């Protein structure tokens, strides 16, 4: 079932706030890049990948989760046809 | 006893401030002012929230609990952030502190601050409370079950990854190959060709023996071995034995002569070629640099055509956060452990590495596993990260002392291996060195020193990632990664080198292939799997990887 972009972005923001508790005062929007999150690094990327897998049942490639990636790019991936294949591959 | 010199670090910090009591008093006063401002700001913000809640007519019982929890969490995070900033500055501004002492104090201060993050406590973590209420306490019950499992494991740390999600040889380390050599220290795996013809010069990968070899053969999409084989290279990999008490005497020299050098001898013999490409990762790269220095004594018989150093330190002057652990006090502790057990157990190394990134690798795991009751992540890299190995006693002590404490490899003829003094200036091989911008273990400016310390042509590539993802960096249509690459021979200043470069999009792996290919001879029929002298002993991934 296709999710609304706003629902997806709210869910991603919730995940980012969990992974980065230091981002408490930060405004996070669709244009925020992952590199703007405090202490963003490769392990944080793995944490975000896991969170996205749990929430959306899609294994987002780690290559996509870079410091210049915006939330809207993650959403674009999640809504793309290839993401359903990545969901199947994750099982 | 202060096994890791933690007290010493804070003693040094306080002693530094006591040299200038008036600066200390002034700085403490600044903290009072910052805290007072925060108290007022928090009070104002909470009042605003309360007014908003009343206006929105929110007042249902469960929600009111969550409003209260959210407010507590928000305030705590705010205070924690202000205090963290102040305490970090307290270390950074301590007058006249020697840089290693400051780094140690900063490291341990960071550990404390990460531990005290409000999200690590149940009542100041709204998600933990919400899960508890929504699941009717099942989240904490599941968390308790996970905790009981964890404390019975040797490292007693929150599990990072689902141990049932991966099996080496089944969905990791799957590239087809054969073990073609085995001694007491390692197996050598030769991978089967996947192209009709292969380059004449094979690649020998020297793995770090702190974890298992399959960091280069994770899932197929993340496998460097598979990538190299598909680019037409014959690939050999060392798979080190997980040391037991009986291997206490194994030395760094053994790893060099009976490990790396022997793997090269095997590859040369099977491929019937005088020289091979050699690549080493982390401590495997340090070993390869030492071996190149050792072999420089007889250049006419040198069996290495060129060397690739992945995230490798050869100058340990600025050797990253691990240096916070390595000092004369902690070395004595390691000596005692090694005397008792013959090896440095993998759980000690695992804890040390996890403490380099405690937020992600310890505390977030604790919260997710125990408070939220969620299953650990399914990640090939984290699975590999959790599959640690022991370190042979003699090798470990030599490595910590000669490299981290005395930095002998960077000084000509100060390191003696195989009765030969090692002088890296005599190393004239072409070198491809790779650093990772966010590497805490081998900081990239330190890895860049390979350009200055060796005498051959050096190409340096800098990945915009960490110690693992910077190296396990497969090309992908989705890649948002970038890297910088270019000639760097005898360059001394890494920052200036970086300023001169424009970033390239994607993975550095294709750049490395472009560098290797012209050095690889011609393409011809692939060599056989093994030879009469080194016959196949069994399929990859072999047996040592399971120990």
Coordinates of C-alpha atoms in Angstrom, one line a residue:
Chain A
X1 CA 0.0 0.0 0.0
X2 CA 1.4 3.3 -1.0
X3 CA 2.2 5.6 1.9
X4 CA 1.8 9.3 1.9
X5 CA 5.0 11.3 1.6
X6 CA 4.2 13.2 4.8
X7 CA 3.7 10.0 6.8
X8 CA 7.0 8.7 5.5
X9 CA 8.9 11.9 6.4
X10 CA 7.4 12.0 9.8
X11 CA 8.4 8.4 10.4
X12 CA 12.0 9.1 9.2
X13 CA 12.2 12.2 11.4
X14 CA 11.1 10.2 14.4
X15 CA 13.8 7.6 13.6
X16 CA 16.5 10.3 13.2
X17 CA 15.5 11.8 16.6
X18 CA 15.9 8.3 18.2
X19 CA 19.2 7.7 16.5
X20 CA 20.5 11.2 17.3
X21 CA 19.2 12.2 20.7
X22 CA 21.5 15.3 20.4
X23 CA 19.4 16.6 17.6
X24 CA 16.8 17.6 20.1
X25 CA 16.8 21.3 19.1
X26 CA 17.3 20.7 15.5
X27 CA 14.7 21.5 12.9
X28 CA 14.5 18.5 10.6
X29 CA 12.8 18.8 7.2
X30 CA 12.7 17.0 3.8
X31 CA 15.7 19.1 2.7
X32 CA 17.9 18.2 5.8
X33 CA 20.9 16.2 4.8
X34 CA 22.1 13.3 6.9
X35 CA 25.4 15.0 7.3
X36 CA 23.7 17.7 9.3
X37 CA 22.8 15.2 12.0
X38 CA 25.2 15.5 14.9
X39 CA 27.9 12.8 14.8
X40 CA 26.6 11.3 11.6
X41 CA 28.9 8.4 10.6
X42 CA 28.9 5.0 9.0
X43 CA 27.5 3.3 12.1
X44 CA 24.7 5.8 12.2
X45 CA 24.0 4.9 8.6
X46 CA 23.7 1.3 9.6
X47 CA 21.3 2.3 12.4
X48 CA 19.2 4.3 10.0
X49 CA 19.2 1.5 7.5
X50 CA 17.9 -0.9 10.2
X51 CA 15.3 1.6 11.3
X52 CA 14.1 2.0 7.7
X53 CA 14.0 -1.7 7.2
X54 CA 11.8 -2.1 10.4
X55 CA 9.5 0.7 9.4
X56 CA 9.1 0.2 5.7
X57 CA 10.3 -3.3 5.1
X58 CA 12.8 -2.0 2.6
X59 CA 16.6 -2.5 2.7
X60 CA 17.8 0.9 1.7
X61 CA 21.4 0.5 0.2
X62 CA 24.0 1.9 2.6
X63 CA 25.5 3.7 -0.5
X64 CA 22.5 5.9 -0.5
X65 CA 22.8 6.9 3.1
X66 CA 25.6 9.3 2.8
X67 CA 26.1 12.7 4.5
X68 CA 24.9 14.5 1.4
X69 CA 21.7 12.5 1.1
X70 CA 18.5 14.5 1.9
X71 CA 15.4 13.0 3.4
X72 CA 13.5 13.6 0.2
X73 CA 16.0 11.4 -1.6
X74 CA 15.4 8.6 0.8
X75 CA 11.7 9.0 0.3
X76 CA 12.2 8.9 -3.5
X77 CA 14.0 5.6 -3.1
X78 CA 11.3 4.2 -0.7
X79 CA 8.6 5.1 -3.2
X80 CA 10.5 3.8 -6.3
X81 CA 9.7 0.5 -7.9
X82 CA 13.1 -0.9 -7.1
X83 CA 12.4 -0.5 -3.3
X84 CA 9.9 -3.3 -3.4
X85 CA 12.6 -5.6 -4.8
X86 CA 14.9 -4.5 -2.0
X87 CA 12.1 -5.4 0.4
X88 CA 12.0 -8.9 -1.0
X89 CA 15.8 -9.2 -1.0
X90 CA 15.8 -8.3 2.7
X91 CA 14.0 -11.5 3.6
Chain B
X1 CA 43.7 -0.3 40.2
X2 CA 43.5 2.2 37.3
X3 CA 43.9 -0.4 34.5
X4 CA 43.2 2.0 31.6
X5 CA 44.7 5.1 33.2
X6 CA 41.3 6.8 33.5
X7 CA 42.0 8.4 36.8
X8 CA 45.3 9.5 35.5
X9 CA 43.6 11.2 32.6
X10 CA 41.3 13.3 34.9
X11 CA 44.2 13.9 37.3
X12 CA 46.2 15.5 34.4
X13 CA 43.1 17.5 33.5
X14 CA 42.6 18.9 36.9
X15 CA 46.3 19.5 37.4
X16 CA 46.4 21.6 34.2
X17 CA 43.5 23.8 35.4
X18 CA 45.2 24.2 38.8
X19 CA 48.1 25.9 37.0
X20 CA 45.7 28.8 36.3
X21 CA 43.1 29.0 39.1
X22 CA 41.7 32.3 38.0
X23 CA 41.0 31.0 34.5
X24 CA 39.4 28.0 36.2
X25 CA 37.2 30.2 38.4
X26 CA 36.2 32.3 35.4
X27 CA 35.3 29.2 33.3
X28 CA 33.2 27.8 36.1
X29 CA 31.4 31.1 36.4
X30 CA 30.6 30.9 32.7
X31 CA 29.0 27.5 33.3
X32 CA 26.8 29.0 36.0
X33 CA 25.6 31.7 33.6
X34 CA 25.0 29.2 30.8
X35 CA 23.0 27.0 33.1
X36 CA 20.9 29.8 34.5
X37 CA 20.1 30.9 30.9
X38 CA 19.1 27.3 30.1
X39 CA 16.9 27.0 33.2
X40 CA 15.0 30.1 32.1
X41 CA 14.8 29.0 28.5
X42 CA 13.5 25.5 29.4
X43 CA 10.9 27.0 31.8
X44 CA 9.7 29.4 29.1
X45 CA 9.5 26.6 26.5
X46 CA 7.6 24.3 28.8
X47 CA 5.1 27.0 29.6
X48 CA 4.6 27.6 25.9
X49 CA 4.0 23.9 25.4
X50 CA 1.5 23.8 28.3
X51 CA -0.4 26.7 26.9
X52 CA -0.4 25.1 23.4
X53 CA -1.7 21.8 24.9
X54 CA -4.5 23.6 26.7
X55 CA -5.4 25.4 23.5
X56 CA -5.4 22.1 21.6
X57 CA -7.6 20.6 24.4
X58 CA -5.3 17.7 25.0
X59 CA -5.9 16.1 28.3
X60 CA -6.6 12.4 28.0
X61 CA -5.0 10.5 30.8
X62 CA -2.5 8.4 28.8
X63 CA -1.5 11.4 26.7
X64 CA -1.0 13.5 29.8
X65 CA 1.6 11.0 31.0
X66 CA 3.3 11.2 27.7
X67 CA 3.2 15.0 27.7
X68 CA 4.9 14.9 31.1
X69 CA 7.5 12.3 29.9
X70 CA 8.1 14.3 26.7
X71 CA 8.7 17.5 28.7
X72 CA 11.1 15.7 31.1
X73 CA 13.0 14.2 28.2
X74 CA 13.2 17.4 26.3
X75 CA 14.5 19.3 29.4
X76 CA 17.0 16.6 30.3
X77 CA 18.4 16.6 26.7
X78 CA 18.7 20.3 26.8
X79 CA 20.6 20.3 30.1
X80 CA 22.7 17.4 28.9
X81 CA 23.6 19.2 25.7
X82 CA 24.7 22.4 27.6
X83 CA 26.7 20.4 30.2
X84 CA 28.3 18.3 27.5
X85 CA 29.4 21.3 25.6
X86 CA 30.8 22.9 28.7
X87 CA 32.7 19.8 29.8
X88 CA 34.1 19.2 26.4
X89 CA 35.4 22.7 26.3
X90 CA 36.7 22.2 29.9
X91 CA 39.1 19.6 28.4
X92 CA 39.8 21.4 25.2
X93 CA 40.7 24.7 27.0
X94 CA 42.7 23.2 29.9
X95 CA 45.8 25.3 29.9
X96 CA 49.1 23.8 28.9
X97 CA 48.0 20.2 28.6
X98 CA 50.2 17.9 26.6
X99 CA 48.3 16.7 23.5
X100 CA 48.2 13.0 24.3
X101 CA 47.0 13.7 27.8
X102 CA 44.3 16.0 26.5
X103 CA 43.2 13.4 23.9
X104 CA 43.0 10.8 26.7
X105 CA 41.0 13.1 28.9
X106 CA 38.7 14.1 26.0
X107 CA 38.2 10.4 25.2
X108 CA 37.1 9.4 28.7
X109 CA 35.0 12.6 29.2
X110 CA 33.2 11.6 25.9
X111 CA 32.6 8.1 27.4
X112 CA 30.9 9.6 30.5
X113 CA 28.8 12.1 28.5
X114 CA 27.6 9.4 26.1
X115 CA 26.7 7.2 29.0
X116 CA 24.7 9.9 30.7
X117 CA 22.7 10.8 27.6
X118 CA 19.0 11.1 28.7
X119 CA 17.9 8.7 26.0
X120 CA 19.8 6.0 27.9
X121 CA 17.4 6.2 30.9
X122 CA 13.9 4.8 30.8
X123 CA 11.9 7.8 32.1
X124 CA 13.8 10.3 30.0
X125 CA 13.3 8.2 26.8
X126 CA 9.7 8.9 25.5
X127 CA 9.8 6.0 23.0
X128 CA 10.7 3.6 25.7
X129 CA 7.8 4.7 27.9
X130 CA 5.4 4.8 24.9
X131 CA 6.4 1.2 23.8
X132 CA 6.0 0.1 27.4
X133 CA 2.5 1.5 27.6
X134 CA 1.4 0.4 24.1
X135 CA 2.8 -3.1 24.4
X136 CA 1.4 -3.5 28.0
X137 CA 4.9 -4.0 29.3
X138 CA 5.9 -6.6 26.7
X139 CA 8.7 -4.4 25.4
X140 CA 10.5 -4.4 28.7
X141 CA 9.9 -8.1 29.2
X142 CA 11.5 -8.8 25.8
X143 CA 14.3 -6.5 26.7
X144 CA 14.9 -8.3 29.9
X145 CA 15.1 -11.6 28.0
X146 CA 17.6 -10.1 25.6
X147 CA 19.7 -8.8 28.6
X148 CA 19.7 -12.2 30.2
X149 CA 21.0 -13.7 27.0
X150 CA 23.7 -10.9 26.7
X151 CA 25.1 -11.2 30.1
X152 CA 25.8 -14.9 29.5
X153 CA 27.9 -14.1 26.5
X154 CA 31.6 -13.4 26.9
X155 CA 31.5 -9.7 26.1
X156 CA 28.4 -9.0 28.2
X157 CA 27.5 -6.1 25.9
X158 CA 24.2 -5.5 24.1
X159 CA 24.1 -7.6 21.0
X160 CA 24.7 -5.5 17.9
X161 CA 23.3 -7.8 15.2
X162 CA 21.0 -10.7 14.8
X163 CA 23.3 -13.7 15.1
X164 CA 20.9 -15.9 13.3
X165 CA 20.6 -13.6 10.2
X166 CA 24.0 -14.6 8.7
X167 CA 26.0 -17.7 8.3
X168 CA 29.5 -17.7 7.0
X169 CA 29.7 -19.7 3.8
X170 CA 25.9 -19.5 3.3
X171 CA 25.0 -15.9 2.9
X172 CA 28.4 -14.3 3.7
X173 CA 31.8 -15.2 2.3
X174 CA 30.1 -16.9 -0.6
X175 CA 32.5 -16.2 -3.5
X176 CA 33.6 -19.6 -4.8
X177 CA 37.1 -20.6 -4.1
X178 CA 39.5 -23.2 -2.6
X179 CA 41.8 -23.2 0.3
X180 CA 45.1 -23.9 -1.3
X181 CA 47.5 -23.6 1.7
X182 CA 47.2 -24.0 5.4
X183 CA 49.8 -23.7 8.2
X184 CA 49.4 -23.0 11.9
X185 CA 48.8 -19.3 11.4
X186 CA 46.6 -19.0 8.3
X187 CA 44.8 -20.5 5.4
X188 CA 45.2 -19.1 1.9
X189 CA 42.1 -19.0 -0.2
X190 CA 42.3 -18.8 -4.0
X191 CA 39.1 -17.6 -5.7
X192 CA 37.8 -19.3 -8.8
X193 CA 37.9 -17.1 -12.0
X194 CA 34.6 -15.6 -13.2
X195 CA 35.9 -14.3 -16.5
X196 CA 37.2 -16.2 -19.5
X197 CA 40.7 -14.6 -19.2
X198 CA 42.4 -13.1 -16.2
X199 CA 45.2 -10.6 -15.6
X200 CA 48.6 -12.2 -15.3
X201 CA 49.5 -10.5 -12.0
X202 CA 47.3 -11.9 -9.2
X203 CA 46.1 -9.9 -6.1
X204 CA 47.0 -11.1 -2.6
X205 CA 44.8 -9.6 0.1
X206 CA 46.4 -9.4 3.6
X207 CA 43.5 -9.3 6.1
X208 CA 43.6 -7.7 9.5
X209 CA 43.6 -10.5 12.1
X210 CA 41.6 -8.5 14.6
X211 CA 38.4 -9.8 12.9
X212 CA 37.8 -12.5 10.3
X213 CA 38.9 -12.3 6.7
X214 CA 35.4 -12.0 5.2
X215 CA 35.3 -8.3 5.6
X216 CA 36.3 -8.4 1.9
X217 CA 33.7 -11.0 1.1
X218 CA 30.5 -10.0 2.8
X219 CA 27.2 -10.3 1.0
X220 CA 27.7 -10.5 -2.8
X221 CA 26.7 -6.8 -3.3
X222 CA 29.4 -5.7 -0.7
X223 CA 32.1 -8.2 -1.6
X224 CA 35.4 -6.7 -2.8
X225 CA 36.7 -10.2 -3.6
X226 CA 33.8 -10.8 -6.0
X227 CA 34.3 -7.3 -7.5
X228 CA 38.0 -8.0 -8.2
X229 CA 37.3 -11.5 -9.6
X230 CA 34.7 -10.0 -11.9
X231 CA 37.3 -7.4 -13.0
X232 CA 39.5 -10.3 -14.2
X233 CA 41.8 -10.6 -11.2
X234 CA 43.0 -13.9 -9.7
X235 CA 42.5 -13.2 -6.0
X236 CA 44.2 -14.8 -3.0
X237 CA 43.2 -14.0 0.6
X238 CA 44.8 -14.8 4.0
X239 CA 42.3 -16.3 6.5
X240 CA 44.0 -16.1 9.8
X241 CA 43.6 -18.7 12.6
X242 CA 41.9 -17.4 15.7
X243 CA 44.8 -17.7 18.2
X244 CA 44.5 -20.0 21.1
X245 CA 46.6 -20.2 24.3
X246 CA 49.1 -22.5 22.4
X247 CA 49.8 -19.6 20.0
X248 CA 50.9 -17.2 22.8
X249 CA 54.5 -17.1 21.3
X250 CA 53.4 -16.2 17.8
X251 CA 55.1 -12.9 16.9
X252 CA 54.5 -10.1 14.5
X253 CA 57.5 -11.4 12.6
X254 CA 55.7 -14.8 12.3
X255 CA 52.7 -13.0 10.8
X256 CA 55.0 -11.3 8.4
X257 CA 57.2 -14.3 7.3
X258 CA 54.9 -17.3 7.8
X259 CA 51.8 -15.3 7.0
X260 CA 51.9 -12.5 4.4
X261 CA 55.1 -13.5 2.7
X262 CA 54.0 -17.2 2.6
X263 CA 50.7 -16.2 1.0
X264 CA 52.7 -14.3 -1.7
X265 CA 54.9 -17.3 -2.3
X266 CA 51.8 -19.5 -2.8
X267 CA 50.2 -17.0 -5.2
X268 CA 53.4 -16.7 -7.2
X269 CA 53.9 -20.4 -7.5
X270 CA 50.3 -21.1 -8.5
X271 CA 50.2 -18.3 -11.0
X272 CA 53.8 -18.9 -12.2
X273 CA 54.5 -15.2 -12.0
X274 CA 57.5 -13.4 -10.3
X275 CA 55.6 -10.6 -8.7
X276 CA 52.1 -10.1 -7.3
X277 CA 49.8 -7.1 -6.3
X278 CA 49.6 -7.1 -2.5
X279 CA 47.0 -5.2 -0.5
X280 CA 46.7 -5.0 3.3
X281 CA 43.9 -3.6 5.4
X282 CA 44.5 -1.8 8.7
X283 CA 47.0 -4.0 10.7
X284 CA 47.3 -6.1 7.6
X285 CA 48.5 -3.0 5.7
X286 CA 51.0 -2.2 8.5
X287 CA 52.3 -5.8 8.1
X288 CA 52.5 -5.3 4.3
X289 CA 54.5 -2.1 4.8
X290 CA 56.9 -3.9 7.1
X291 CA 57.2 -6.8 4.7
X292 CA 57.9 -4.3 1.9
X293 CA 60.7 -2.8 4.0
X294 CA 62.0 -6.3 4.8
X295 CA 62.1 -7.3 1.2
X296 CA 63.7 -4.0 0.1
X297 CA 67.0 -5.6 1.3
X298 CA 67.0 -7.7 -1.8
X299 CA 65.2 -5.6 -4.4
X300 CA 66.2 -7.8 -7.4
X301 CA 64.1 -10.7 -5.9
X302 CA 61.2 -8.5 -4.7
X303 CA 58.0 -10.6 -5.1
X304 CA 55.7 -7.6 -4.8
X305 CA 54.8 -5.6 -7.9
X306 CA 52.9 -2.9 -6.0
X307 CA 51.3 -2.4 -2.6
X308 CA 47.8 -1.1 -1.7
X309 CA 47.3 0.1 1.8
X310 CA 43.7 0.3 3.0
X311 CA 43.2 2.5 6.1
X312 CA 46.7 1.7 7.2
X313 CA 48.9 3.4 9.8
X314 CA 52.6 3.3 9.3
X315 CA 53.3 6.5 11.2
X316 CA 51.6 6.2 14.6
X317 CA 52.2 9.8 15.8
X318 CA 48.6 10.6 15.5
X319 CA 47.1 7.2 15.7
X320 CA 43.5 7.9 16.5
X321 CA 41.2 7.3 19.4
X322 CA 42.7 3.8 20.1
X323 CA 45.8 5.7 21.4
X324 CA 43.6 6.7 24.4
X325 CA 43.8 3.0 25.5
X326 CA 47.5 2.5 24.8
X327 CA 49.9 3.8 27.4
X328 CA 52.4 2.2 29.8
X329 CA 49.7 1.6 32.4
X330 CA 47.4 -0.2 30.1
X331 CA 50.2 -2.1 28.5
X332 CA 51.0 -3.6 31.9
X333 CA 47.4 -4.7 32.2
X334 CA 47.6 -6.4 28.8
X335 CA 50.9 -8.0 29.8
X336 CA 49.1 -9.6 32.8
X337 CA 46.2 -10.8 30.7
X338 CA 48.5 -12.3 28.1
X339 CA 50.6 -13.9 30.8
X340 CA 47.4 -15.6 32.2
X341 CA 45.7 -16.5 29.0
X342 CA 48.3 -16.5 26.3
X343 CA 46.2 -14.2 24.1
X344 CA 44.3 -10.9 24.4
X345 CA 40.8 -12.2 24.3
X346 CA 38.5 -10.9 21.6
X347 CA 35.9 -9.5 24.1
X348 CA 38.5 -7.0 25.3
X349 CA 39.2 -5.9 21.8
X350 CA 35.6 -5.8 21.0
X351 CA 34.9 -3.5 24.0
X352 CA 37.8 -1.2 23.0
X353 CA 36.5 -0.9 19.5
X354 CA 32.9 -0.3 20.6
X355 CA 34.1 2.4 23.0
X356 CA 35.5 4.3 20.0
X357 CA 31.9 5.0 19.0
X358 CA 30.0 4.4 22.3
X359 CA 26.8 6.2 21.2
X360 CA 26.1 3.9 18.2
X361 CA 27.9 0.7 19.3
X362 CA 26.9 0.5 23.0
X363 CA 24.2 2.8 24.2
X364 CA 21.9 2.9 21.2
X365 CA 22.1 -0.9 21.2
X366 CA 21.2 -1.0 24.9
X367 CA 18.2 1.2 24.5
X368 CA 16.9 -0.5 21.3
X369 CA 17.5 -4.1 22.7
X370 CA 16.5 -3.6 26.3
X371 CA 14.1 -0.6 26.5
X372 CA 12.3 -1.0 23.2
X373 CA 12.6 -4.8 23.2
X374 CA 13.5 -4.8 19.5
X375 CA 15.6 -7.4 17.8
X376 CA 19.2 -6.4 17.0
X377 CA 19.9 -5.1 13.5
X378 CA 20.4 -7.3 10.5
X379 CA 23.6 -6.0 9.0
X380 CA 26.5 -8.0 7.4
X381 CA 29.0 -5.4 8.6
X382 CA 27.8 -5.5 12.2
X383 CA 27.8 -9.3 12.0
X384 CA 31.4 -9.3 10.9
X385 CA 32.2 -6.7 13.6
X386 CA 30.8 -9.0 16.2
X387 CA 32.8 -12.0 15.0
X388 CA 36.1 -11.0 16.7
X389 CA 39.3 -12.9 17.2
X390 CA 41.9 -13.2 19.9
X391 CA 45.3 -11.6 19.5
X392 CA 48.4 -13.9 20.0
X393 CA 50.2 -12.6 23.2
X394 CA 53.7 -12.0 21.8
X395 CA 52.3 -10.3 18.6
X396 CA 49.9 -8.1 20.6
X397 CA 52.5 -6.8 23.1
X398 CA 55.0 -6.1 20.3
X399 CA 52.4 -4.3 18.2
X400 CA 51.2 -2.1 21.0
X401 CA 54.7 -1.3 22.2
X402 CA 56.7 -0.9 19.0
X403 CA 54.0 0.8 16.9
X404 CA 51.6 2.6 19.2
X405 CA 54.0 3.6 22.0
X406 CA 57.3 3.8 20.3
X407 CA 56.3 4.5 16.7
X408 CA 59.3 2.6 15.4
X409 CA 58.1 1.9 11.8
X410 CA 58.2 5.6 10.9
X411 CA 61.8 5.9 12.0
X412 CA 64.5 4.5 9.7
X413 CA 66.0 1.3 11.0
X414 CA 64.3 1.4 14.4
X415 CA 62.2 -1.6 13.8
X416 CA 64.0 -5.0 13.4
X417 CA 62.0 -7.8 11.8
X418 CA 63.5 -11.1 10.6
X419 CA 66.9 -9.7 11.6
X420 CA 66.6 -6.9 9.1
X421 CA 66.2 -3.3 10.0
X422 CA 63.2 -1.7 8.3
X423 CA 63.7 1.5 6.5
X424 CA 60.6 2.6 4.6
X425 CA 62.7 5.0 2.5
X426 CA 64.1 2.0 0.8
X427 CA 60.6 1.0 -0.3
X428 CA 60.3 2.0 -4.0
X429 CA 57.2 0.1 -4.9
X430 CA 54.2 1.9 -6.5
X431 CA 51.7 2.4 -3.7
X432 CA 48.0 3.0 -3.7
X433 CA 46.9 4.2 -0.3
X434 CA 43.3 4.6 0.8
X435 CA 42.1 6.7 3.7
X436 CA 38.7 7.3 5.1
X437 CA 37.6 10.8 6.0
X438 CA 35.6 9.7 9.1
X439 CA 38.0 7.0 10.3
X440 CA 38.4 7.1 14.1
X441 CA 40.8 4.1 14.2
X442 CA 43.2 5.1 11.5
X443 CA 42.7 8.9 10.9
X444 CA 43.2 9.7 7.3
X445 CA 45.9 12.4 7.8
X446 CA 48.0 9.7 9.6
X447 CA 47.4 7.2 6.8
X448 CA 48.5 9.9 4.3
X449 CA 52.0 9.7 5.9
X450 CA 52.7 6.7 3.6
X451 CA 53.2 9.3 0.9
X452 CA 56.1 10.9 2.8
X453 CA 57.7 7.8 4.3
X454 CA 58.1 5.7 1.2
X455 CA 60.1 6.5 -1.9
X456 CA 57.9 5.1 -4.8
X457 CA 55.1 6.8 -6.7
X458 CA 52.0 7.0 -4.4
X459 CA 48.4 7.5 -5.5
X460 CA 46.2 8.4 -2.6
X461 CA 42.4 7.9 -2.4
X462 CA 40.2 9.4 0.3
X463 CA 36.8 8.0 0.8
X464 CA 34.1 10.1 2.5
X465 CA 33.3 7.4 5.0
X466 CA 34.5 5.5 8.1
X467 CA 37.0 2.8 8.8
X468 CA 34.9 0.0 7.4
X469 CA 32.5 1.6 4.9
X470 CA 35.3 3.7 3.5
X471 CA 37.0 0.5 2.4
X472 CA 33.9 -1.7 1.8
X473 CA 32.7 0.8 -0.7
X474 CA 31.1 -1.0 -3.7
X475 CA 30.0 0.9 -6.8
X476 CA 26.2 1.2 -6.9
X477 CA 23.7 3.1 -9.0
X478 CA 22.3 4.5 -5.7
X479 CA 25.7 5.6 -4.4
X480 CA 25.8 9.1 -2.9
X481 CA 29.4 8.5 -1.8
X482 CA 32.3 10.5 -3.0
X483 CA 36.0 10.3 -2.9
X484 CA 39.1 12.3 -3.7
X485 CA 42.1 10.7 -5.5
X486 CA 45.3 11.7 -7.1
X487 CA 49.1 11.5 -7.1
X488 CA 50.6 12.1 -3.7
X489 CA 54.2 11.0 -3.8
X490 CA 56.3 12.7 -1.1
X491 CA 53.4 15.0 -0.2
X492 CA 53.7 16.0 3.4
X493 CA 50.6 18.0 4.0
X494 CA 47.3 16.0 3.7
X495 CA 45.0 19.0 4.1
X496 CA 46.8 20.9 1.3
X497 CA 46.7 17.8 -0.9
X498 CA 42.9 17.6 -0.3
X499 CA 42.4 21.3 -1.1
X500 CA 44.0 20.7 -4.5
X501 CA 41.5 18.0 -5.4
X502 CA 37.9 18.0 -6.6
X503 CA 35.7 15.2 -5.3
X504 CA 34.6 12.4 -7.6
X505 CA 31.2 10.8 -7.2
X506 CA 30.7 7.2 -6.2
X507 CA 33.2 4.5 -5.1
X508 CA 37.0 4.6 -5.4
X509 CA 37.1 1.0 -6.4
X510 CA 37.0 1.7 -10.2
X511 CA 39.8 4.2 -9.7
X512 CA 41.9 1.5 -8.0
X513 CA 41.1 -0.9 -10.9
X514 CA 42.3 1.7 -13.4
X515 CA 45.5 2.0 -11.4
X516 CA 46.0 -1.8 -11.1
X517 CA 45.2 -2.8 -14.6
X518 CA 48.2 -1.3 -16.5
X519 CA 50.4 -3.0 -13.8
X520 CA 48.8 -6.4 -14.3
X521 CA 50.5 -7.8 -17.4
X522 CA 48.3 -9.2 -20.2
X523 CA 45.1 -11.1 -19.9
X524 CA 45.4 -14.9 -20.5
X525 CA 43.8 -18.2 -19.5
X526 CA 43.1 -18.2 -15.8
X527 CA 45.6 -20.2 -13.7
X528 CA 44.6 -23.5 -12.2
X529 CA 43.0 -23.7 -8.8
X530 CA 46.0 -24.7 -6.7
X531 CA 49.0 -26.6 -8.1
X532 CA 50.9 -29.8 -7.5
X533 CA 52.8 -28.1 -4.7
X534 CA 49.7 -26.4 -3.3
X535 CA 46.8 -28.6 -4.0
X536 CA 43.2 -27.5 -3.1
X537 CA 42.5 -28.6 0.5
X538 CA 38.8 -27.8 0.6
X539 CA 36.3 -25.2 -0.5
X540 CA 36.2 -21.6 0.7
X541 CA 35.6 -20.2 3.2
X542 CA 37.8 -22.9 4.8
X543 CA 37.9 -24.0 8.4
X544 CA 39.8 -21.2 10.3
X545 CA 37.0 -18.7 9.7
X546 CA 34.7 -20.8 11.8
X547 CA 37.0 -21.0 14.9

